[in-house]
Coordinates of C-alpha atoms in Angstrom, one line a residue:
Chain A
M25 CA -27.4 7.5 -7.7
N26 CA -27.7 8.1 -3.9
V27 CA -26.3 5.1 -2.0
V28 CA -26.7 4.5 1.7
V29 CA -24.3 2.0 3.3
C30 CA -25.0 0.6 6.8
L31 CA -21.9 -0.1 8.9
K32 CA -21.4 -1.7 12.3
Q33 CA -18.3 -1.5 14.5
V34 CA -17.4 -4.9 15.8
P35 CA -14.5 -6.3 17.9
G36 CA -11.7 -7.2 15.5
T37 CA -11.5 -10.9 16.3
T38 CA -13.4 -14.1 15.7
D39 CA -12.0 -15.6 18.9
V40 CA -14.2 -13.8 21.4
K41 CA -13.6 -14.7 25.0
I42 CA -16.4 -14.8 27.6
D43 CA -15.8 -13.7 31.2
P44 CA -16.8 -16.9 33.2
Q45 CA -18.0 -14.8 36.1
T46 CA -20.3 -12.3 34.3
N47 CA -20.9 -14.2 31.0
N48 CA -20.2 -11.0 29.2
L49 CA -18.0 -10.7 26.1
I50 CA -14.5 -9.6 27.0
R51 CA -13.9 -6.6 24.8
S52 CA -11.0 -5.0 26.5
G53 CA -7.7 -5.1 24.5
I54 CA -9.5 -5.9 21.3
P55 CA -9.5 -3.2 18.7
N56 CA -12.7 -2.3 17.0
I57 CA -13.0 -2.7 13.2
I58 CA -15.6 -2.2 10.5
N59 CA -17.7 -5.4 10.4
P60 CA -15.8 -7.3 7.6
F61 CA -19.0 -8.0 5.6
D62 CA -19.8 -4.3 5.7
T63 CA -16.5 -3.4 4.0
Y64 CA -17.8 -5.2 0.9
A65 CA -21.0 -3.2 1.2
L66 CA -19.0 0.0 1.4
E67 CA -16.7 -0.9 -1.5
E68 CA -19.7 -1.8 -3.7
G69 CA -21.4 1.5 -2.8
V70 CA -18.3 3.5 -3.7
R71 CA -18.0 1.6 -7.0
I72 CA -21.6 2.4 -7.9
K73 CA -20.9 6.1 -7.2
E74 CA -17.7 5.9 -9.4
R75 CA -19.7 4.3 -12.2
C76 CA -23.0 6.2 -12.0
G77 CA -22.2 9.4 -10.1
G78 CA -24.1 10.5 -7.0
K79 CA -22.9 10.0 -3.5
V80 CA -22.4 7.5 -0.7
T81 CA -23.7 8.1 2.8
V82 CA -22.6 5.8 5.5
I83 CA -24.7 5.3 8.7
S84 CA -24.0 3.5 11.8
M85 CA -25.8 3.0 15.1
G86 CA -23.3 2.8 18.0
P87 CA -21.4 4.5 20.8
P88 CA -19.5 7.7 20.1
Q89 CA -16.3 5.8 19.3
A90 CA -18.0 4.4 16.2
G91 CA -17.4 7.8 14.7
Q92 CA -13.8 6.8 14.1
M93 CA -15.0 3.9 12.0
L94 CA -17.2 6.3 9.9
R95 CA -14.1 8.4 9.3
E96 CA -12.3 5.3 8.1
A97 CA -15.3 4.8 5.7
I98 CA -14.8 8.3 4.4
S99 CA -11.1 7.5 3.8
L100 CA -12.3 4.6 1.7
G101 CA -14.6 6.7 -0.5
A102 CA -17.8 7.6 1.4
D103 CA -18.9 11.2 1.1
D104 CA -21.1 11.8 4.2
A105 CA -21.4 10.0 7.5
V106 CA -24.2 9.9 10.1
L107 CA -23.7 8.3 13.5
L108 CA -26.9 7.3 15.4
S109 CA -25.8 7.6 19.0
D110 CA -27.9 7.8 22.1
R111 CA -27.9 5.9 25.4
E112 CA -31.5 5.0 24.6
F113 CA -30.3 3.0 21.6
A114 CA -28.3 0.6 23.8
G115 CA -29.4 -3.0 24.1
A116 CA -31.2 -2.9 20.7
D117 CA -32.0 -6.3 19.1
T118 CA -32.1 -6.6 15.3
W119 CA -35.6 -5.3 15.1
A120 CA -34.9 -2.1 17.1
T121 CA -31.7 -1.6 15.2
A122 CA -33.5 -1.9 11.9
Y123 CA -36.1 0.5 13.1
T124 CA -33.5 3.1 14.1
L125 CA -31.6 2.7 10.8
A126 CA -34.8 3.0 8.8
E127 CA -35.8 6.2 10.6
A128 CA -32.4 7.6 9.8
I129 CA -32.6 6.6 6.1
K130 CA -36.0 8.2 5.8
K131 CA -34.6 11.4 7.4
L132 CA -31.8 11.5 4.9
G133 CA -34.4 11.8 2.2
Q134 CA -34.0 10.6 -1.4
F135 CA -32.1 7.4 -1.8
D136 CA -31.8 4.7 -4.5
I137 CA -30.0 1.8 -3.0
V138 CA -29.3 0.8 0.6
I139 CA -26.4 -1.7 1.0
C140 CA -25.7 -3.8 4.0
G141 CA -23.2 -6.6 4.7
R142 CA -24.9 -10.0 4.8
Q143 CA -24.3 -10.4 8.6
T144 CA -22.1 -9.1 11.4
L145 CA -19.1 -10.8 12.9
D146 CA -20.5 -10.4 16.4
G147 CA -24.3 -10.8 16.3
D148 CA -24.1 -13.1 13.3
T149 CA -27.9 -13.0 12.7
G150 CA -28.1 -11.6 9.1
Q151 CA -31.5 -10.1 10.0
V152 CA -31.0 -6.3 10.0
G153 CA -30.8 -5.9 6.2
P154 CA -34.1 -7.8 5.5
E155 CA -35.9 -6.0 8.5
L156 CA -34.6 -2.7 7.2
A157 CA -36.2 -3.4 3.8
E158 CA -39.5 -4.3 5.4
M159 CA -39.5 -1.1 7.5
L160 CA -38.7 1.1 4.6
G161 CA -41.4 -0.7 2.6
I162 CA -39.1 -1.5 -0.3
P163 CA -37.8 -4.7 -2.0
L164 CA -34.9 -6.7 -0.7
V165 CA -32.3 -8.7 -2.5
A166 CA -30.2 -10.6 0.0
Y167 CA -26.8 -12.4 -0.4
V168 CA -25.9 -10.4 -3.6
S169 CA -22.6 -11.7 -5.1
R170 CA -22.7 -9.5 -8.2
I171 CA -24.6 -6.5 -9.5
E172 CA -25.3 -7.4 -13.1
E173 CA -27.0 -4.1 -14.1
L174 CA -28.0 -0.9 -12.4
S175 CA -30.0 1.9 -14.0
D176 CA -32.0 4.8 -12.7
K177 CA -35.0 2.6 -12.3
R178 CA -33.9 -1.0 -12.0
L179 CA -31.4 -3.3 -10.4
Q180 CA -30.5 -6.7 -11.7
A181 CA -28.4 -8.7 -9.2
R182 CA -27.0 -12.2 -8.8
R183 CA -27.7 -13.6 -5.4
M184 CA -26.3 -16.7 -3.8
I185 CA -28.6 -19.5 -2.8
D186 CA -27.9 -22.9 -1.3
E187 CA -28.0 -24.6 -4.7
G188 CA -26.1 -22.0 -6.6
H189 CA -27.3 -18.6 -7.6
E190 CA -30.2 -16.8 -9.1
V191 CA -30.6 -13.5 -10.9
I192 CA -33.2 -11.2 -9.5
E193 CA -34.6 -8.0 -10.9
S194 CA -35.9 -5.2 -8.7
P195 CA -37.2 -1.7 -9.0
L196 CA -35.4 1.1 -7.1
P197 CA -35.2 2.0 -4.3
V198 CA -34.0 -1.4 -3.0
V199 CA -32.1 -2.8 -0.1
I200 CA -29.3 -5.3 -0.9
T201 CA -27.1 -7.4 1.4
V202 CA -23.8 -8.4 -0.1
T203 CA -21.5 -11.4 0.3
K204 CA -17.7 -11.3 0.2
E205 CA -17.7 -12.6 -3.3
I206 CA -18.9 -9.3 -4.7
N207 CA -15.6 -7.4 -4.7
V208 CA -12.2 -6.9 -3.2
P209 CA -12.4 -3.8 -0.9
R210 CA -9.7 -1.2 -1.6
L211 CA -7.2 0.3 0.7
P212 CA -7.6 3.9 1.8
S213 CA -5.9 6.7 -0.2
L214 CA -3.8 9.5 1.2
R215 CA -6.3 12.1 0.0
G216 CA -9.1 10.0 1.4
I217 CA -7.4 9.9 4.8
A218 CA -6.9 13.7 4.7
R219 CA -10.6 14.2 3.8
S220 CA -11.7 11.9 6.6
Q221 CA -9.7 13.8 9.2
S222 CA -11.5 17.0 8.4
A223 CA -14.9 15.5 7.7
V224 CA -17.9 16.4 9.8
I225 CA -19.7 13.4 11.2
L226 CA -23.4 14.1 11.9
V227 CA -24.6 12.6 15.2
W228 CA -28.3 12.1 15.7
N229 CA -30.0 11.0 18.9
T230 CA -33.6 9.8 19.4
Q231 CA -34.9 13.3 19.5
Q232 CA -33.0 14.5 16.4
L233 CA -34.0 11.4 14.6
G234 CA -37.7 12.0 15.5
A235 CA -37.9 8.4 16.4
D236 CA -40.4 6.8 18.8
P237 CA -38.5 6.3 22.1
S238 CA -40.5 3.1 22.8
K239 CA -39.3 1.5 19.6
V240 CA -35.5 2.0 20.1
G241 CA -32.9 0.3 22.2
L242 CA -33.8 -2.3 24.8
S243 CA -37.4 -1.0 25.2
G244 CA -38.0 -1.5 21.5
S245 CA -36.5 -5.0 21.4
F246 CA -38.7 -8.1 21.2
T247 CA -35.8 -10.4 22.0
K248 CA -34.3 -10.4 25.4
V249 CA -31.0 -12.0 26.2
V250 CA -31.8 -14.2 29.2
K251 CA -28.4 -15.8 29.5
I252 CA -25.0 -15.9 27.7
F253 CA -23.0 -19.0 28.4
F254 CA -20.2 -21.2 27.1
P255 CA -21.7 -24.5 25.9
Q256 CA -20.6 -27.5 27.9
R257 CA -18.7 -30.0 25.9
A258 CA -21.0 -32.9 25.3
C259 CA -18.2 -35.4 24.9
Q260 CA -14.6 -35.7 26.2
A261 CA -11.9 -36.5 23.6
E262 CA -9.0 -38.6 24.6
V263 CA -5.7 -38.1 22.7
F264 CA -3.3 -41.1 22.4
E265 CA 0.4 -40.4 22.2
G266 CA 3.4 -42.5 21.7
E267 CA 4.4 -45.0 19.0
L268 CA 1.8 -45.5 16.3
E269 CA 1.4 -49.3 16.9
A270 CA 1.0 -48.8 20.6
Q271 CA -1.7 -46.2 19.9
V272 CA -3.6 -48.6 17.6
D273 CA -3.4 -51.3 20.3
R274 CA -4.8 -48.9 22.9
L275 CA -7.5 -47.8 20.5
I276 CA -8.6 -51.4 19.9
D277 CA -8.6 -52.1 23.7
R278 CA -10.7 -49.0 24.4
L279 CA -13.2 -49.9 21.6
K280 CA -13.5 -53.5 22.9
S281 CA -14.0 -52.4 26.5
A282 CA -16.7 -50.0 25.4
G283 CA -18.3 -52.9 23.6
L284 CA -18.2 -51.2 20.3
I285 CA -16.3 -54.0 18.5
Chain B
M8 CA 13.7 5.1 17.5
E9 CA 11.6 8.2 17.5
Y10 CA 12.1 10.4 14.5
F11 CA 9.5 13.0 15.3
L12 CA 7.6 12.6 12.1
T13 CA 4.6 14.8 11.4
E14 CA 1.1 13.2 11.5
Q15 CA 1.0 13.3 7.7
Q16 CA 4.4 11.6 7.4
K17 CA 3.2 8.9 9.8
T18 CA 0.1 8.5 7.7
I19 CA 2.2 8.1 4.6
K20 CA 4.5 5.6 6.2
N21 CA 1.7 3.5 7.7
L22 CA -0.3 3.3 4.5
A23 CA 2.9 2.4 2.5
R24 CA 3.5 -0.4 5.0
R25 CA -0.1 -1.6 4.7
I26 CA 0.2 -1.8 0.9
A27 CA 3.6 -3.6 1.2
E28 CA 2.3 -6.2 3.7
E29 CA -1.2 -6.8 2.1
K30 CA -0.4 -6.4 -1.6
I31 CA 3.3 -6.9 -2.2
L32 CA 4.2 -9.6 0.3
P33 CA 2.0 -12.3 -1.3
V34 CA 3.5 -11.8 -4.8
R35 CA 7.1 -10.7 -4.2
A36 CA 8.7 -14.2 -4.6
E37 CA 6.8 -14.9 -7.8
L38 CA 7.5 -11.5 -9.4
D39 CA 11.2 -12.0 -8.5
E40 CA 11.3 -15.4 -10.0
K41 CA 9.5 -14.5 -13.2
E42 CA 11.2 -11.0 -13.5
E43 CA 7.7 -9.6 -14.0
F44 CA 6.9 -5.9 -13.8
P45 CA 4.5 -5.3 -11.0
W46 CA 1.7 -3.4 -12.8
A47 CA -1.0 -4.5 -10.4
I48 CA 1.1 -3.1 -7.5
M49 CA 1.8 0.2 -9.3
K50 CA -2.0 0.5 -9.7
E51 CA -2.5 0.0 -6.0
L52 CA 0.2 2.6 -5.2
A53 CA -1.5 5.0 -7.6
N54 CA -5.0 4.4 -6.1
A55 CA -3.5 5.0 -2.6
D56 CA -2.1 8.4 -3.9
M57 CA 1.5 7.3 -3.4
F58 CA 2.6 8.9 -6.7
R59 CA 1.2 12.2 -5.5
V60 CA 3.5 12.2 -2.5
F61 CA 6.5 13.8 -4.4
V62 CA 4.5 15.9 -6.8
P63 CA 3.8 19.6 -5.9
K64 CA 0.3 20.5 -4.7
E65 CA -0.2 22.8 -7.8
Y66 CA -0.1 19.8 -10.0
E67 CA -2.4 17.5 -8.2
G68 CA 0.2 16.2 -5.8
L69 CA 0.5 16.3 -2.0
G70 CA 3.7 18.4 -2.1
G71 CA 5.9 16.1 -0.1
G72 CA 9.7 16.3 -0.1
C73 CA 12.6 14.0 0.0
L74 CA 11.7 12.7 3.4
E75 CA 8.1 11.8 2.5
L76 CA 9.4 10.0 -0.6
A77 CA 12.1 8.2 1.5
L78 CA 9.4 7.0 3.9
V79 CA 7.4 5.4 1.1
V80 CA 10.5 3.8 -0.5
E81 CA 11.7 2.5 2.8
E82 CA 8.4 0.8 3.6
L83 CA 8.0 -0.7 0.2
S84 CA 11.6 -1.9 0.2
R85 CA 11.2 -3.6 3.6
V86 CA 9.0 -6.1 1.8
C87 CA 10.4 -5.9 -1.8
S88 CA 12.9 -3.3 -3.0
G89 CA 12.5 -4.6 -6.6
I90 CA 8.9 -3.4 -6.6
A91 CA 9.9 -0.2 -4.7
V92 CA 12.3 0.7 -7.5
G93 CA 9.5 1.0 -10.1
Y94 CA 8.0 3.7 -7.8
A95 CA 11.2 5.4 -6.9
A96 CA 12.4 5.6 -10.5
T97 CA 9.3 7.5 -11.4
A98 CA 10.2 10.1 -8.8
L99 CA 13.7 10.2 -10.3
G100 CA 12.3 10.7 -13.7
S101 CA 10.1 13.5 -12.5
F102 CA 12.5 15.6 -10.4
T103 CA 14.3 17.4 -13.3
L104 CA 10.8 18.4 -14.6
I105 CA 9.7 19.5 -11.1
G106 CA 12.9 21.5 -10.5
Y107 CA 13.5 23.1 -13.9
G108 CA 10.4 22.5 -16.1
T109 CA 8.2 25.3 -17.5
E110 CA 4.7 25.8 -16.2
E111 CA 3.3 24.3 -19.5
Q112 CA 5.6 21.2 -19.1
K113 CA 4.6 20.7 -15.5
K114 CA 0.9 21.1 -16.3
K115 CA 1.2 18.6 -19.1
Y116 CA 3.1 15.9 -17.3
L117 CA 2.9 16.2 -13.5
P118 CA -0.8 15.5 -13.0
A119 CA -0.4 12.4 -15.1
I120 CA 2.5 11.2 -12.9
A121 CA 0.6 12.1 -9.8
G122 CA -2.2 9.8 -11.1
G123 CA 0.2 6.9 -11.6
K124 CA 1.8 7.2 -15.0
L125 CA 5.3 6.0 -14.7
A126 CA 8.4 8.1 -15.5
A127 CA 12.1 7.2 -16.1
F128 CA 15.4 8.9 -16.1
A129 CA 17.9 8.2 -18.8
L130 CA 21.6 9.2 -18.5
T131 CA 23.7 6.0 -18.6
E132 CA 25.1 4.8 -21.9
P133 CA 27.3 1.9 -22.9
T134 CA 30.3 4.2 -22.8
A135 CA 29.1 6.4 -19.9
G136 CA 28.4 5.1 -16.5
S137 CA 30.3 6.7 -13.6
D138 CA 31.9 8.9 -16.3
A139 CA 28.6 10.4 -17.2
G140 CA 30.3 13.1 -19.1
A141 CA 31.2 10.6 -21.8
I142 CA 27.6 10.3 -23.2
R143 CA 27.3 10.2 -26.9
T144 CA 23.5 10.5 -27.5
T145 CA 23.0 13.6 -29.5
A146 CA 20.1 16.0 -29.9
D147 CA 20.5 18.0 -33.1
K148 CA 18.5 21.1 -33.8
V149 CA 16.0 20.4 -36.6
E150 CA 12.9 22.1 -38.0
G151 CA 10.4 22.3 -35.1
G152 CA 12.6 20.8 -32.5
Y153 CA 15.4 18.3 -31.8
S154 CA 16.3 15.0 -33.3
L155 CA 17.6 12.4 -30.8
N156 CA 20.1 9.7 -31.8
G157 CA 21.8 7.2 -29.6
T158 CA 21.3 4.5 -27.1
K159 CA 20.7 4.6 -23.4
Q160 CA 21.5 1.6 -21.3
F161 CA 20.3 0.1 -18.0
I162 CA 17.3 2.4 -17.8
T163 CA 15.0 1.6 -14.9
N164 CA 11.3 1.6 -15.9
G165 CA 12.5 1.4 -19.5
G166 CA 9.6 0.2 -21.7
E167 CA 7.1 0.5 -18.8
A168 CA 7.2 4.3 -18.2
D169 CA 5.3 6.7 -20.4
I170 CA 7.5 9.7 -19.7
Y171 CA 11.3 9.8 -20.1
T172 CA 13.8 12.4 -19.0
V173 CA 16.6 12.0 -21.4
I174 CA 20.1 13.6 -21.3
A175 CA 21.6 14.2 -24.7
L176 CA 24.3 16.4 -26.3
T177 CA 23.0 19.5 -28.0
D178 CA 26.6 20.7 -28.6
K179 CA 29.1 17.8 -29.0
S180 CA 32.0 20.2 -29.1
K181 CA 31.5 21.3 -25.5
G182 CA 31.4 17.8 -23.9
P183 CA 29.5 17.8 -20.7
R184 CA 28.7 21.5 -21.0
G185 CA 26.9 20.7 -24.2
A186 CA 24.4 18.4 -22.6
S187 CA 20.7 19.2 -22.3
A188 CA 17.6 17.5 -20.7
F189 CA 14.5 16.5 -22.7
L190 CA 11.1 15.1 -22.0
V191 CA 10.3 12.2 -24.4
D192 CA 6.9 10.5 -24.6
K193 CA 6.9 6.8 -24.9
D194 CA 5.1 6.8 -28.2
T195 CA 7.3 9.3 -30.0
P196 CA 8.3 7.9 -33.5
G197 CA 12.0 6.9 -33.6
F198 CA 12.0 5.9 -30.0
T199 CA 12.1 2.2 -29.4
F200 CA 13.3 -0.2 -26.7
G201 CA 16.2 -2.6 -26.9
K202 CA 17.5 -5.3 -24.7
K203 CA 15.7 -6.1 -21.4
E204 CA 18.3 -6.9 -18.8
K205 CA 18.3 -10.0 -16.7
K206 CA 19.5 -9.1 -13.2
M207 CA 21.0 -10.5 -10.0
G208 CA 18.5 -8.6 -7.8
I209 CA 15.6 -6.1 -7.9
R210 CA 14.3 -8.5 -10.6
A211 CA 10.7 -7.2 -10.5
S212 CA 12.0 -3.9 -11.8
A213 CA 12.4 -3.3 -15.5
T214 CA 15.8 -2.4 -16.8
R215 CA 16.1 -1.8 -20.5
E216 CA 17.9 -0.1 -23.3
L217 CA 16.3 3.0 -24.9
V218 CA 17.1 3.4 -28.6
F219 CA 16.7 6.8 -30.4
R220 CA 16.9 6.9 -34.2
N221 CA 16.0 10.3 -35.7
C222 CA 13.5 10.7 -32.9
V223 CA 12.2 14.2 -33.3
I224 CA 10.8 15.9 -30.2
P225 CA 9.3 19.4 -30.0
E226 CA 11.5 22.2 -28.8
T227 CA 9.1 22.8 -26.0
N228 CA 10.2 19.4 -24.5
M229 CA 13.6 20.7 -23.5
I230 CA 13.9 21.1 -19.7
G231 CA 15.8 24.2 -18.7
K232 CA 18.3 25.9 -20.9
P233 CA 20.5 24.2 -23.5
G234 CA 23.9 23.1 -22.1
R235 CA 22.5 23.0 -18.5
G236 CA 21.8 19.3 -18.6
F237 CA 24.7 18.1 -16.5
I238 CA 24.3 20.7 -13.8
M239 CA 20.7 19.7 -13.5
V240 CA 21.6 16.0 -13.4
M241 CA 24.2 16.5 -10.6
K242 CA 21.6 18.4 -8.6
L243 CA 19.0 15.8 -9.3
L244 CA 21.2 12.9 -8.1
D245 CA 22.1 14.8 -4.9
L246 CA 18.3 15.1 -4.3
S247 CA 17.5 11.5 -5.1
R248 CA 20.3 9.7 -3.3
P249 CA 18.6 9.7 0.1
G250 CA 15.9 7.7 -1.7
V251 CA 18.4 5.0 -2.6
G252 CA 19.5 5.2 1.1
A253 CA 15.9 4.7 2.1
Q254 CA 15.7 1.7 -0.2
A255 CA 18.8 0.2 1.5
V256 CA 17.3 0.9 4.9
G257 CA 14.1 -0.8 3.9
V258 CA 15.9 -4.0 2.6
A259 CA 18.1 -4.1 5.7
Q260 CA 15.1 -3.7 8.0
G261 CA 13.2 -6.5 6.2
A262 CA 16.2 -8.8 6.5
L263 CA 16.7 -8.0 10.2
E264 CA 13.0 -8.8 11.0
A265 CA 13.2 -12.0 9.0
A266 CA 16.4 -13.0 10.8
V267 CA 14.9 -12.3 14.2
A268 CA 11.7 -14.3 13.4
Y269 CA 13.7 -17.3 12.1
T270 CA 16.2 -17.4 14.9
E271 CA 13.4 -17.2 17.5
Q272 CA 11.7 -20.3 16.1
R273 CA 14.6 -22.4 15.0
I274 CA 15.7 -24.8 17.8
Q275 CA 19.3 -26.0 18.0
F276 CA 21.1 -27.4 21.0
G277 CA 17.7 -27.4 22.8
Q278 CA 17.1 -23.7 22.5
P279 CA 16.1 -21.0 20.0
L280 CA 19.1 -19.8 17.9
A281 CA 18.3 -16.3 19.1
A282 CA 19.2 -17.4 22.6
L283 CA 22.8 -18.2 21.6
P284 CA 25.2 -15.3 22.5
V285 CA 27.0 -15.5 19.1
V286 CA 23.7 -15.1 17.3
Q287 CA 22.5 -12.3 19.6
D288 CA 25.8 -10.4 19.0
M289 CA 25.1 -10.5 15.2
L290 CA 21.4 -9.6 15.6
A291 CA 22.3 -6.6 17.9
G292 CA 25.0 -5.5 15.5
M293 CA 22.5 -5.6 12.6
A294 CA 19.9 -3.6 14.5
I295 CA 22.4 -0.9 15.4
Q296 CA 23.5 -0.6 11.8
V297 CA 20.0 -0.4 10.5
E298 CA 19.0 2.3 13.0
A299 CA 22.2 4.3 12.3
A300 CA 21.5 4.1 8.5
R301 CA 17.9 5.2 9.0
A302 CA 19.0 8.2 11.2
L303 CA 21.5 9.3 8.5
V304 CA 19.0 8.9 5.6
Y305 CA 16.3 10.9 7.4
A306 CA 18.8 13.5 8.4
A307 CA 20.0 13.9 4.8
A308 CA 16.5 14.0 3.5
R309 CA 15.7 16.8 6.0
V310 CA 18.7 18.7 4.8
V311 CA 17.5 18.4 1.2
D312 CA 14.0 19.5 2.3
S313 CA 15.3 22.5 4.3
G314 CA 16.1 24.2 1.0
A315 CA 19.9 24.1 1.7
Y316 CA 21.9 25.2 -1.4
D317 CA 24.4 22.3 -1.3
Y318 CA 23.7 18.9 0.0
T319 CA 26.0 16.8 -2.1
E320 CA 28.0 15.6 0.9
S321 CA 25.0 14.8 3.2
S322 CA 23.2 13.0 0.5
A323 CA 26.2 11.0 -0.6
M324 CA 27.1 10.0 2.9
A325 CA 23.5 8.7 3.5
K326 CA 23.5 6.7 0.3
V327 CA 27.0 5.2 0.8
F328 CA 26.5 4.3 4.5
A329 CA 22.9 2.9 4.1
S330 CA 23.8 0.8 1.1
D331 CA 26.9 -0.7 2.8
V332 CA 24.7 -1.4 5.8
A333 CA 22.1 -3.1 3.6
M334 CA 24.8 -5.4 2.0
K335 CA 26.3 -6.2 5.4
V336 CA 23.0 -6.8 7.2
T337 CA 21.4 -8.9 4.5
T338 CA 24.6 -11.0 4.3
D339 CA 24.6 -11.5 8.1
A340 CA 20.9 -12.3 8.0
V341 CA 21.5 -15.1 5.5
Q342 CA 24.3 -16.2 7.8
V343 CA 22.4 -16.4 11.0
C344 CA 19.6 -18.3 9.3
G345 CA 22.1 -20.9 7.9
G346 CA 20.8 -23.2 5.2
A347 CA 17.3 -21.8 5.4
G348 CA 18.7 -18.3 4.7
Y349 CA 20.3 -19.6 1.5
M350 CA 17.1 -21.2 0.2
K351 CA 14.5 -19.6 -2.1
D352 CA 11.7 -20.7 0.2
Y353 CA 12.8 -17.9 2.6
P354 CA 13.0 -14.2 1.6
L355 CA 16.6 -13.7 2.8
E356 CA 18.6 -14.8 -0.3
K357 CA 16.4 -12.4 -2.4
M358 CA 17.1 -9.5 0.0
M359 CA 20.8 -10.2 -0.2
R360 CA 20.6 -10.1 -4.0
D361 CA 18.4 -7.0 -3.9
A362 CA 20.7 -5.1 -1.5
K363 CA 23.7 -5.2 -3.8
I364 CA 22.5 -2.7 -6.4
T365 CA 22.2 0.0 -3.8
Q366 CA 26.0 0.1 -3.6
I367 CA 26.2 0.5 -7.3
Y368 CA 23.5 2.8 -8.9
E369 CA 22.9 6.5 -8.6
G370 CA 26.6 6.9 -8.1
S371 CA 28.7 3.9 -7.1
N372 CA 29.9 4.1 -3.5
Q373 CA 33.5 4.5 -4.7
V374 CA 32.6 7.6 -6.9
L375 CA 30.6 9.1 -4.0
R376 CA 33.4 8.5 -1.5
N377 CA 35.6 10.3 -3.9
A378 CA 33.1 13.2 -3.9
I379 CA 33.0 13.3 -0.1
A380 CA 36.8 13.3 0.1
N381 CA 37.0 16.1 -2.5
D382 CA 34.7 18.2 -0.3
L383 CA 37.0 17.5 2.7
R384 CA 40.0 18.6 0.8
K385 CA 38.3 21.7 -0.6
R386 CA 37.3 22.8 2.9
K387 CA 40.9 22.2 4.1
A388 CA 42.2 24.3 1.2
K389 CA 39.9 27.1 2.1
A390 CA 40.7 27.0 5.8

């Protein structure tokens, strides 16, 4: 079973600050990590390999420092790693990202299952996995919480939906996106870390990828970020302090004066 | 303090710390309370290759030495030394085999240990503690091997380990010079487990009696030559004592950190406890002790790893000093945290209970001080 896992390096925090002057994300001082949802994708890929044989290839589109994340993925059980890195890839929206990843997966050759996290911590769109399936022309099973069966030809997976879950069957190859319910990612091993330190990370740019330069990065993106801003608070909260009874009295006064009671 | 560890040593230490913080911390109080053996954690340690650390490379290990082992034991003990002991005792149960085993024995057992099968070392008996020469378990020559008879007591990993290194008398008439070492598989007929001990500390570790009744083991399971058992044991314990020192350093470090954290957030007299000079004096004293103990343990481990012929004294000093520090520092940590330190909702009372054993096992501190003093006198006599 040849497994491809897509990974993204993201800032390791959910408390992202925005520079009020430039409206850009403040990334300095925040260590980069593997997108948490992608760690479940990687773990599931490694488990499939351990169960069925084959290999796990991790790919990521990002700046050169994302290579470090790919090494970490190798310490966690991945066999090969490809970094898609080119200045031309910068500014890509989900569409251009999916195109670039799809081109890389096609270039890798034979594959049976592509696994992505359900969404990223930073972009939060959840679109890349589905778009990737579309561009590869293969089926998608999104929000997978358990792989029920996997054979050479067929996948049966349980996916989460708003009302519960459903079990979907799909031929291979297939793209799946996974939720955090699917597994508990492992810690690295000492031998894995040693392997990751000496591993060769392939780096492909637009040319090596054989991609259409007009379809990658900012130029290949349909969505344009016009403005990033902190939403204005629509209402102002008032916090009463002091003795409880005095607080209740003040609350009643305020509600009365506002004509609410 | 900077100890100039290699990149590999740092990797080992960091990963051991991660396992301790992510996997052991959430369960340590419960395992201590229930006296439950931490199998899930042993599996985590095995998956992370921690059992390979002390196994030679030829047998699927990573070929680390006494220092690498000490780093793992220290980091695990910083969070829970009871759990660390299940790991450390496996190393203790493997060292005689690693040092004196035949190629066939090593090939048979070491890859399994590297993969996470637990081992144990069995010397102590009801009549033989510090006076190890007083053991009574016998190994009589029979058709096809040896027949073991006797009872071993207080055996760490007893009942949980698959592989046991057992010391027994092959020639009763010679006393300690008639002792030999044997590898015994858990499922050998005639080998059963007796009383499981209830303990003051390190309660997540298993401590049990081993009972041998006409337990026949093949001749090929003898480690080294007949009658060499005690010499091997003495060497083994010299080698393993820095590990007990590392356990002590880990507990003390954990207690120090918990004490600093608590005294920073506990407000009395309008300020954090840690701002009071009397408390600061205690915290600083604890920090100095822990660092001195660590320096001595690492130094002794490096002496062992250097291939030195005799390291009895260095290894004993490291064990005695670090374990006394652990007892002092955990006691002081409970003290500076006051009532909270004494309560089970906080980790300090457990650390104080856990620290005590390090002064007792693998040579009580009194026996080891005696050995150190003997070396001093021997050197004086030679001078």
